[in-house]
């Protein structure tokens, strides 16, 4: 292969990579908004489950015991 052929191949490969990046950027436009929405829904669901667990009697008494023990250490 000649040097000219190699240079043309490298330039072509570089140009194709640039086009691929532009195409994927256009295809994923707005994707971050959807990802934030899914993340927010997951956080809300986790908070709801956590509230149910923390409000249960066993966890409430355990947390109360830990807090009282921490406050009485002085």
PDB file of C-alpha atoms in Angstrom:
ATOM      1  CA  UNK A   1       0.000   0.000   0.000  1.00  0.00           C
ATOM      2  CA  UNK A   2       1.240   3.471  -0.762  1.00  0.00           C
ATOM      3  CA  UNK A   3       1.517   6.245   1.796  1.00  0.00           C
ATOM      4  CA  UNK A   4      -1.155   8.193  -0.010  1.00  0.00           C
ATOM      5  CA  UNK A   5      -3.605   5.290   0.252  1.00  0.00           C
ATOM      6  CA  UNK A   6      -2.872   4.930   3.960  1.00  0.00           C
ATOM      7  CA  UNK A   7      -3.369   8.675   4.550  1.00  0.00           C
ATOM      8  CA  UNK A   8      -6.662   8.595   2.664  1.00  0.00           C
ATOM      9  CA  UNK A   9      -7.775   5.596   4.709  1.00  0.00           C
ATOM     10  CA  UNK A  10      -6.887   7.329   7.968  1.00  0.00           C
ATOM     11  CA  UNK A  11      -8.739  10.492   6.910  1.00  0.00           C
ATOM     12  CA  UNK A  12     -11.760   8.459   5.859  1.00  0.00           C
ATOM     13  CA  UNK A  13     -11.757   6.586   9.163  1.00  0.00           C
ATOM     14  CA  UNK A  14     -11.515   9.872  11.083  1.00  0.00           C
ATOM     15  CA  UNK A  15     -14.388  11.397   9.074  1.00  0.00           C
ATOM     16  CA  UNK A  16     -16.567   8.324   9.652  1.00  0.00           C
ATOM     17  CA  UNK A  17     -15.896   8.499  13.386  1.00  0.00           C
ATOM     18  CA  UNK A  18     -16.938  12.164  13.406  1.00  0.00           C
ATOM     19  CA  UNK A  19     -20.149  11.351  11.550  1.00  0.00           C
ATOM     20  CA  UNK A  20     -20.883   8.497  13.933  1.00  0.00           C
ATOM     21  CA  UNK A  21     -20.437  10.785  16.940  1.00  0.00           C
ATOM     22  CA  UNK A  22     -22.791  13.377  15.451  1.00  0.00           C
ATOM     23  CA  UNK A  23     -25.401  10.745  14.606  1.00  0.00           C
ATOM     24  CA  UNK A  24     -25.349   9.200  18.069  1.00  0.00           C
ATOM     25  CA  UNK A  25     -25.535  12.650  19.673  1.00  0.00           C
ATOM     26  CA  UNK A  26     -28.659  13.451  17.652  1.00  0.00           C
ATOM     27  CA  UNK A  27     -30.194  10.068  18.422  1.00  0.00           C
ATOM     28  CA  UNK A  28     -29.703  10.516  22.176  1.00  0.00           C
ATOM     29  CA  UNK A  29     -30.955  14.111  22.280  1.00  0.00           C
ATOM     30  CA  UNK A  30     -33.297  14.483  25.236  1.00  0.00           C
ATOM     31  CA  UNK A  31     -32.145  11.248  26.812  1.00  0.00           C
ATOM     32  CA  UNK A  32     -30.852  12.984  29.930  1.00  0.00           C
ATOM     33  CA  UNK A  33     -34.320  14.322  30.708  1.00  0.00           C
ATOM     34  CA  UNK A  34     -35.734  10.802  30.633  1.00  0.00           C
ATOM     35  CA  UNK A  35     -32.881   9.554  32.798  1.00  0.00           C
ATOM     36  CA  UNK A  36     -33.547  12.281  35.368  1.00  0.00           C
ATOM     37  CA  UNK A  37     -37.247  11.373  35.394  1.00  0.00           C
ATOM     38  CA  UNK A  38     -36.503   7.688  35.992  1.00  0.00           C
ATOM     39  CA  UNK A  39     -33.975   8.574  38.702  1.00  0.00           C
ATOM     40  CA  UNK A  40     -36.473  10.857  40.423  1.00  0.00           C
ATOM     41  CA  UNK A  41     -39.178   8.185  40.351  1.00  0.00           C
ATOM     42  CA  UNK A  42     -36.764   5.646  41.806  1.00  0.00           C
ATOM     43  CA  UNK A  43     -35.797   8.068  44.587  1.00  0.00           C
ATOM     44  CA  UNK A  44     -39.447   8.741  45.435  1.00  0.00           C
ATOM     45  CA  UNK A  45     -40.227   5.014  45.510  1.00  0.00           C
ATOM     46  CA  UNK A  46     -37.218   4.374  47.759  1.00  0.00           C
ATOM     47  CA  UNK A  47     -38.285   7.213  50.082  1.00  0.00           C
ATOM     48  CA  UNK A  48     -41.801   5.762  50.319  1.00  0.00           C
ATOM     49  CA  UNK A  49     -40.466   2.317  51.230  1.00  0.00           C
ATOM     50  CA  UNK A  50     -38.068   3.859  53.740  1.00  0.00           C
ATOM     51  CA  UNK A  51     -40.895   5.806  55.396  1.00  0.00           C
ATOM     52  CA  UNK A  52     -42.950   2.629  55.804  1.00  0.00           C
ATOM     53  CA  UNK A  53     -39.988   0.778  57.307  1.00  0.00           C
ATOM     54  CA  UNK A  54     -39.018   3.605  59.677  1.00  0.00           C
ATOM     55  CA  UNK A  55     -42.604   4.038  60.897  1.00  0.00           C
ATOM     56  CA  UNK A  56     -42.858   0.370  61.873  1.00  0.00           C
ATOM     57  CA  UNK A  57     -42.833  -0.325  65.603  1.00  0.00           C
ATOM     58  CA  UNK A  58     -39.647  -2.383  65.731  1.00  0.00           C
ATOM     59  CA  UNK A  59     -37.539   0.132  63.842  1.00  0.00           C
ATOM     60  CA  UNK A  60     -39.029   3.040  65.775  1.00  0.00           C
ATOM     61  CA  UNK A  61     -38.104   1.496  69.119  1.00  0.00           C
ATOM     62  CA  UNK A  62     -34.622   0.530  67.894  1.00  0.00           C
ATOM     63  CA  UNK A  63     -33.928   4.066  66.650  1.00  0.00           C
ATOM     64  CA  UNK A  64     -35.295   5.520  69.866  1.00  0.00           C
ATOM     65  CA  UNK A  65     -32.996   3.265  71.892  1.00  0.00           C
ATOM     66  CA  UNK A  66     -29.964   4.250  69.813  1.00  0.00           C
ATOM     67  CA  UNK A  67     -30.719   7.955  70.166  1.00  0.00           C
ATOM     68  CA  UNK A  68     -31.331   7.712  73.926  1.00  0.00           C
ATOM     69  CA  UNK A  69     -28.103   5.751  74.405  1.00  0.00           C
ATOM     70  CA  UNK A  70     -26.162   8.337  72.395  1.00  0.00           C
ATOM     71  CA  UNK A  71     -27.630  11.246  74.362  1.00  0.00           C
ATOM     72  CA  UNK A  72     -27.042   9.652  77.746  1.00  0.00           C
ATOM     73  CA  UNK A  73     -23.322   8.983  77.156  1.00  0.00           C
ATOM     74  CA  UNK A  74     -22.013  12.202  78.670  1.00  0.00           C
TER      75      UNK A  74
END
